[in-house]
PDB file of C-alpha atoms in Angstrom:
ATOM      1  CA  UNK N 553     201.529 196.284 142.432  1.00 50.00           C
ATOM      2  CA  UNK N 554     200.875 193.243 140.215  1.00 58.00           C
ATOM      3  CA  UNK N 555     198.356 195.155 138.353  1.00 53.00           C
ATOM      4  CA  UNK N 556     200.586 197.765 137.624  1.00 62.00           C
ATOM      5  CA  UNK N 557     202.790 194.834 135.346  1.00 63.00           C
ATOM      6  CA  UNK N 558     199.910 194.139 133.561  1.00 59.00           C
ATOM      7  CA  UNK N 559     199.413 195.261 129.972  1.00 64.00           C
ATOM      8  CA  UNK N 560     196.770 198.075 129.495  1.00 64.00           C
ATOM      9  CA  UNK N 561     194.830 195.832 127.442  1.00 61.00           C
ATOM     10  CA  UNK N 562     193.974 193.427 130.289  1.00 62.00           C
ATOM     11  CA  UNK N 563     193.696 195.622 132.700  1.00 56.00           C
ATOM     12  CA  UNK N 564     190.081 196.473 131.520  1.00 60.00           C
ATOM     13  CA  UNK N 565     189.342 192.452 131.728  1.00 63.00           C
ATOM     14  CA  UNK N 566     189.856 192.454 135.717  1.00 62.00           C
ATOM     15  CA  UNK N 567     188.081 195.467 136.516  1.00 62.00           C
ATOM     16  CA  UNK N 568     185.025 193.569 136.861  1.00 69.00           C
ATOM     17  CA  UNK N 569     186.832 190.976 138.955  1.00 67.00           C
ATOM     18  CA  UNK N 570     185.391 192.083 142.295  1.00 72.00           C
ATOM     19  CA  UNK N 571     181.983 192.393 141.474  1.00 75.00           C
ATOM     20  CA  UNK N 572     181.382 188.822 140.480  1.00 77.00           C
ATOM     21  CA  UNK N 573     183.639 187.530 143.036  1.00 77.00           C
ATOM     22  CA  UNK N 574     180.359 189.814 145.005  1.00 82.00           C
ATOM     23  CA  UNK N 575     178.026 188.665 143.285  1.00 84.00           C
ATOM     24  CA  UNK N 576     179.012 185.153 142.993  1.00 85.00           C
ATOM     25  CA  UNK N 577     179.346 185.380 147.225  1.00 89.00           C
ATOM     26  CA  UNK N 578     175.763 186.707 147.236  1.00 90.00           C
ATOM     27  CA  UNK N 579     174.875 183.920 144.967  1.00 90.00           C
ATOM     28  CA  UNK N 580     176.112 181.261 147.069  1.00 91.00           C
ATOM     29  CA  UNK N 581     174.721 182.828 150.420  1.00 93.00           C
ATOM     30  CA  UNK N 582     171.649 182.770 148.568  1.00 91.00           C
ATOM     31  CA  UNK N 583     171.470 179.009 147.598  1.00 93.00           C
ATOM     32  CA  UNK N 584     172.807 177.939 150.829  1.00 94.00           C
ATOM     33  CA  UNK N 585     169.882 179.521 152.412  1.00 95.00           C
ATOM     34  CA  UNK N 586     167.473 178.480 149.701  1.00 94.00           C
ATOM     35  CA  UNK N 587     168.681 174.919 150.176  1.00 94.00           C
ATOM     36  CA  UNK N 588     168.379 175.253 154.561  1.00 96.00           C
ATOM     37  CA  UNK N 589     165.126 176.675 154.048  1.00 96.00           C
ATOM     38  CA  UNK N 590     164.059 173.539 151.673  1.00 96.00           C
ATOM     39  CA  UNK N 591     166.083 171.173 153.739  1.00 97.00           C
ATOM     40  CA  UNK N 592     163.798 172.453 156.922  1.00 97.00           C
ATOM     41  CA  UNK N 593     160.668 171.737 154.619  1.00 97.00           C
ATOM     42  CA  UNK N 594     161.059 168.495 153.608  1.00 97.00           C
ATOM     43  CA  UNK N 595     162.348 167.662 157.507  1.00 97.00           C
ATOM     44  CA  UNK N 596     159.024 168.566 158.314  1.00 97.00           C
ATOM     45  CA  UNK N 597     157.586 166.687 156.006  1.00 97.00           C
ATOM     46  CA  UNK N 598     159.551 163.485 156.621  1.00 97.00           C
ATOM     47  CA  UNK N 599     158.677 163.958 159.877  1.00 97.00           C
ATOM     48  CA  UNK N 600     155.454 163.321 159.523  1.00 96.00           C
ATOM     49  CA  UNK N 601     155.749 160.629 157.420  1.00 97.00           C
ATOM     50  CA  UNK N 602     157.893 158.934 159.984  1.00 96.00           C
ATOM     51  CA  UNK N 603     154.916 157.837 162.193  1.00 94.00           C
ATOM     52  CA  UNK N 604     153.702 155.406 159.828  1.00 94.00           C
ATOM     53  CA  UNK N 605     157.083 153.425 159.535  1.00 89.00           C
ATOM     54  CA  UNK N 606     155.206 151.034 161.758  1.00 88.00           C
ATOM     55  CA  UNK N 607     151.956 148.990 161.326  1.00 91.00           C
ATOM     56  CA  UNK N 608     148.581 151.209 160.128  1.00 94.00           C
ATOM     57  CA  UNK N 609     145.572 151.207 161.278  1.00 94.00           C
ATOM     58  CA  UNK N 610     142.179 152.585 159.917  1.00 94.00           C
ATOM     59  CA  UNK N 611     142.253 156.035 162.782  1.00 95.00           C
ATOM     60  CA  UNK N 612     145.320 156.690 161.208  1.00 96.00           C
ATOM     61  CA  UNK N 613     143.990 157.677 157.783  1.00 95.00           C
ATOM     62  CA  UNK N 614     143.634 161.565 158.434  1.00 96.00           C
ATOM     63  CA  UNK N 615     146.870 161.942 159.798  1.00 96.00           C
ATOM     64  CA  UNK N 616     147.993 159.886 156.676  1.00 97.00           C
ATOM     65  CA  UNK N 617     145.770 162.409 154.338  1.00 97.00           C
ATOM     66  CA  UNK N 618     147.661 164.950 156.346  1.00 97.00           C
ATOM     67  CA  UNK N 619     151.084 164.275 155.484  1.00 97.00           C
ATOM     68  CA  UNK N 620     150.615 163.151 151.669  1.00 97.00           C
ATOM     69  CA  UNK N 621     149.075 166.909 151.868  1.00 98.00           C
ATOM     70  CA  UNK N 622     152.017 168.230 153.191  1.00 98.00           C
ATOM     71  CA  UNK N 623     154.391 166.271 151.174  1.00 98.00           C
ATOM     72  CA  UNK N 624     152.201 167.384 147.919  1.00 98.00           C
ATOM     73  CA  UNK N 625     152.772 170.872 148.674  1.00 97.00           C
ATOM     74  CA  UNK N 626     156.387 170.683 149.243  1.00 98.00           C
ATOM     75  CA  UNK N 627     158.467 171.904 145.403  1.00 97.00           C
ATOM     76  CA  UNK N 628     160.098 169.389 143.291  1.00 96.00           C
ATOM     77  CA  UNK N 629     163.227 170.448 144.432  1.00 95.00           C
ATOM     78  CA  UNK N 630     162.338 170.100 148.269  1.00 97.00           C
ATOM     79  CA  UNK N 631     160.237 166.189 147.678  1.00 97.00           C
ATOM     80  CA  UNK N 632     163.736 165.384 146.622  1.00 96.00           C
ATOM     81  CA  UNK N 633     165.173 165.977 150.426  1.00 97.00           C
ATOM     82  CA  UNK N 634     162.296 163.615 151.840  1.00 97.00           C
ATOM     83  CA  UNK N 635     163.970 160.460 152.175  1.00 96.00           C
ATOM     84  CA  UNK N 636     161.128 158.382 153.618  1.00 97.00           C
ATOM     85  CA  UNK N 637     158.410 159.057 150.802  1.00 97.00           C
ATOM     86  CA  UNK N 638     158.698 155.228 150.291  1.00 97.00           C
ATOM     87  CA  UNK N 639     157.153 155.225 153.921  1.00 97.00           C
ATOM     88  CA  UNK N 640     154.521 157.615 153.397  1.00 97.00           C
ATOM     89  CA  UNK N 641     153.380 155.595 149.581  1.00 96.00           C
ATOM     90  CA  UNK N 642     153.414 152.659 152.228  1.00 95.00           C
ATOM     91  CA  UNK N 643     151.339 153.976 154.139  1.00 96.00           C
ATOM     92  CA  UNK N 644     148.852 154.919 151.672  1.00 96.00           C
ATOM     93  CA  UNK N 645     148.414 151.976 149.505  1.00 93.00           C
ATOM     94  CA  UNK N 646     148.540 149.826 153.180  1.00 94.00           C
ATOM     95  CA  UNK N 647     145.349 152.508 154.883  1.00 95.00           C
ATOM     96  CA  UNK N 648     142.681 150.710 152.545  1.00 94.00           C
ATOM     97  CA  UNK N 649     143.678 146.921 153.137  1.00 93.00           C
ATOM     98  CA  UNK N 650     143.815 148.262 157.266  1.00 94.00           C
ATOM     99  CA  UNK N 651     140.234 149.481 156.983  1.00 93.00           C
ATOM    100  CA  UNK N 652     138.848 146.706 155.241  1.00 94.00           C
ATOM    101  CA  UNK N 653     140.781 144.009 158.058  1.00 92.00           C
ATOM    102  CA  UNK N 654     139.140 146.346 160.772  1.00 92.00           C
ATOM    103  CA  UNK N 655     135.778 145.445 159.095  1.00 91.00           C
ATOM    104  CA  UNK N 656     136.273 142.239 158.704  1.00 89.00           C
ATOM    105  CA  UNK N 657     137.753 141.531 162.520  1.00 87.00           C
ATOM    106  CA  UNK N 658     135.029 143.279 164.078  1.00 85.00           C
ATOM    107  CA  UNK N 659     132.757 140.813 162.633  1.00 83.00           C
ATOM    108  CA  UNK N 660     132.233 137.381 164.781  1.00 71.00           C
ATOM    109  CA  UNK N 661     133.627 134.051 164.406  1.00 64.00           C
ATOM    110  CA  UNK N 662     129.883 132.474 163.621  1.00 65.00           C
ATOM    111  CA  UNK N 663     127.500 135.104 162.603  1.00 63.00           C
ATOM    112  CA  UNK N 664     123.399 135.094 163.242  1.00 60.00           C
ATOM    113  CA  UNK N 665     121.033 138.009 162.571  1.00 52.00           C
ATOM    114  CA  UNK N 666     121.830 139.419 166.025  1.00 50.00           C
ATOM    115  CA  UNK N 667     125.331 139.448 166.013  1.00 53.00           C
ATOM    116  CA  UNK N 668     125.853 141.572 163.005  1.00 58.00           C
ATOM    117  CA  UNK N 669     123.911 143.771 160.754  1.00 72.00           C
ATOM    118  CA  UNK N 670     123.824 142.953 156.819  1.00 78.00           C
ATOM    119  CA  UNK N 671     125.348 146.376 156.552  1.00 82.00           C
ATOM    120  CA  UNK N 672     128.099 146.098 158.278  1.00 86.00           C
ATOM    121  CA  UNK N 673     129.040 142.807 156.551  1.00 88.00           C
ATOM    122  CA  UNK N 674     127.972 144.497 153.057  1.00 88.00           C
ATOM    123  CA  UNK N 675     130.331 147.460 153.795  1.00 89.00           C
ATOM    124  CA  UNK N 676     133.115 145.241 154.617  1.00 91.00           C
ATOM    125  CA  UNK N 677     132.423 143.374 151.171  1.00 92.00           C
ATOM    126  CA  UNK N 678     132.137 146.521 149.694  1.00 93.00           C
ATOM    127  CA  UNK N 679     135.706 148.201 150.798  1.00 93.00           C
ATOM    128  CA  UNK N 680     137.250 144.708 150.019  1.00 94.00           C
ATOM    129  CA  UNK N 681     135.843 144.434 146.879  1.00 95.00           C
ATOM    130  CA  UNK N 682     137.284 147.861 145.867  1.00 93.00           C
ATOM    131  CA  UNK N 683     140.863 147.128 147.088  1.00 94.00           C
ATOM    132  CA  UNK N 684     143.118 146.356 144.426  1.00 93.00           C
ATOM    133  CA  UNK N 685     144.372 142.460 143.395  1.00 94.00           C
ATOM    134  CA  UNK N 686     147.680 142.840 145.495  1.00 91.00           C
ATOM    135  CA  UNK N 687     145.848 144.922 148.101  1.00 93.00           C
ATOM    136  CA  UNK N 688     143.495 141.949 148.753  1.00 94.00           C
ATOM    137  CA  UNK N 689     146.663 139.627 149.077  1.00 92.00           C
ATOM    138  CA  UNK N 690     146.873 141.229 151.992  1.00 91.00           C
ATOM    139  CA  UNK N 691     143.463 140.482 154.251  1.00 91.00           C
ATOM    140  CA  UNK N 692     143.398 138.559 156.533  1.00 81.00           C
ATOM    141  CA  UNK N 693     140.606 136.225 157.770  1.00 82.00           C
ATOM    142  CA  UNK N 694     138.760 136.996 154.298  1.00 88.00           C
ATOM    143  CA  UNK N 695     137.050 133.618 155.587  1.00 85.00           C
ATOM    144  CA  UNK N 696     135.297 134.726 158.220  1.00 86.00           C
ATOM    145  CA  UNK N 697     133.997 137.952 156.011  1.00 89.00           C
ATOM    146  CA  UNK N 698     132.956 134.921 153.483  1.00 88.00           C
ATOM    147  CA  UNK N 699     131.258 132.929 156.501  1.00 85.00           C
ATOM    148  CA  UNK N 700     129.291 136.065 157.191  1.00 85.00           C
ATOM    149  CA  UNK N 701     127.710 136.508 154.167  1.00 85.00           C
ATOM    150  CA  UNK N 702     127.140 132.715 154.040  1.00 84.00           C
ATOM    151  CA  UNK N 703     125.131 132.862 157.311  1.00 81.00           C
ATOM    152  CA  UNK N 704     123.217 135.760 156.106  1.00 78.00           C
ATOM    153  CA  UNK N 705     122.067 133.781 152.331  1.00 77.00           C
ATOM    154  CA  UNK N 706     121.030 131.276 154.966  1.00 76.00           C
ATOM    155  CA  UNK N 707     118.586 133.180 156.894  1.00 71.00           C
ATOM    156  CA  UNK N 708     117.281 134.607 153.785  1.00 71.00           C
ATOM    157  CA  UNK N 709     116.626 131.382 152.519  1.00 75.00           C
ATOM    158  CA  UNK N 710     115.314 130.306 156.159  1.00 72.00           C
ATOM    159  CA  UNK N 711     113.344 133.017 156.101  1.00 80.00           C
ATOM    160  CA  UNK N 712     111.935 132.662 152.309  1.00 77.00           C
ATOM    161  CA  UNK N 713     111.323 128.780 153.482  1.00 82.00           C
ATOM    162  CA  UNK N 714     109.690 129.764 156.233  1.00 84.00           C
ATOM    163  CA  UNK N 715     107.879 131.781 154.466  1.00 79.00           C
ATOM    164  CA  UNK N 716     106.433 129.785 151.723  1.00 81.00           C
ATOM    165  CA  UNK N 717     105.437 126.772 154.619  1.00 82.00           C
ATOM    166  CA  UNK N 718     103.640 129.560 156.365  1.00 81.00           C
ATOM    167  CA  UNK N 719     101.581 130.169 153.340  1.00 76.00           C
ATOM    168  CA  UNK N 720     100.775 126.434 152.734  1.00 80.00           C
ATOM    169  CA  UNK N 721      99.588 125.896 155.849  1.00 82.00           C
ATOM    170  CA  UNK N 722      97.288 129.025 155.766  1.00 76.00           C
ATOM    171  CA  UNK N 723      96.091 127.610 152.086  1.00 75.00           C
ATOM    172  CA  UNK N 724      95.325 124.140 153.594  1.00 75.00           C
ATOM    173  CA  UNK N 725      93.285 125.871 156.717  1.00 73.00           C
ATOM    174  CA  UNK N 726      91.872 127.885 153.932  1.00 71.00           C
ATOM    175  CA  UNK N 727      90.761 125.203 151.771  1.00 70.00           C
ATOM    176  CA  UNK N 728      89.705 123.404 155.173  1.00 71.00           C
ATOM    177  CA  UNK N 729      87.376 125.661 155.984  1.00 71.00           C
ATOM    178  CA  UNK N 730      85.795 126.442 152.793  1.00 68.00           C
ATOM    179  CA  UNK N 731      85.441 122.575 152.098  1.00 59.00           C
TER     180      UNK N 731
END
């Protein structure tokens, strides 16, 4: 009945009035599912990520590689729904410094050549070495790694010292015998 008041001239302006009240209902329908559908992504991801809001540890670096995976694959729009990334970046720069404090603690307090291998306490040098300044803040017992390596340049040189008497004395029985 209203429509029947209305000039002729605007008449033709409402006639598309119920397709983009349509189409602007589809629209929405379709967002709100887009956004559930992203919103159920990124609760996966965060999921994840929320096992490492707690100390790390060195077996915990594939489920780590797992989730930053997971996380990577997720659209711009959905990383934006993942609340905890801070947890999972965490995580990551905190998995190298873990490894490296693994190495270190399984070496002993006082180290001689049977307690250790000079690889293990080269690989532990090694991974600490490539850890980052504020990374390396972070080790603990760094002394005992340092220990280790001291006890090692000391059996070289024992060794070496030993060495070099050994071939003195075999030069003196040497020149003992030929004189």
């Amino acid at each position: 009945l209203a429509y029947n008041v209305v000039a002729d001239e605007y008449k033709a302006l409402t006639i598309g009035w119920d397709a983009f009240v349509e189409a602007n209902a589809a629209f929405v329908e379709d967002a709100q599912a887009k956004l559930a559908a992203d919103k159920a992504a990124a609760d996966a991801v965060a999921e994840q990520i929320a096992a490492f809001d707690r100390a790390i540890a060195p077996e915990d670096a594939d489920a780590i590689a797992a989730a930053k995976a997971a996380y990577d694959a997720l659209t711009d729009n959905q990383k934006l729904l993942v609340a905890n990334v801070n947890v999972l970046n965490a995580a990551i720069e905190v998995l190298p410094v873990a490894i490296v404090v693994a190495a270190i603690n399984a070496l002993p307090e006082t180290v001689s050549d049977t307690d250790v291998s000079n690889t293990d306490i080269a690989a532990a040098r090694k991974a600490y070495d490539a850890l980052t300044d504020a990374q390396k803040d972070m080790v603990t017992k760094l002394a005992v790694l340092e220990a280790a390596e001291a006890a090692v340049a000391q059996d070289v040189a024992d060794i070496a010292a030993a060495a070099e008497v050994e071939a003195l004395i075999n030069a003196r029985s040497e020149e003992r015998r030929v004189g």
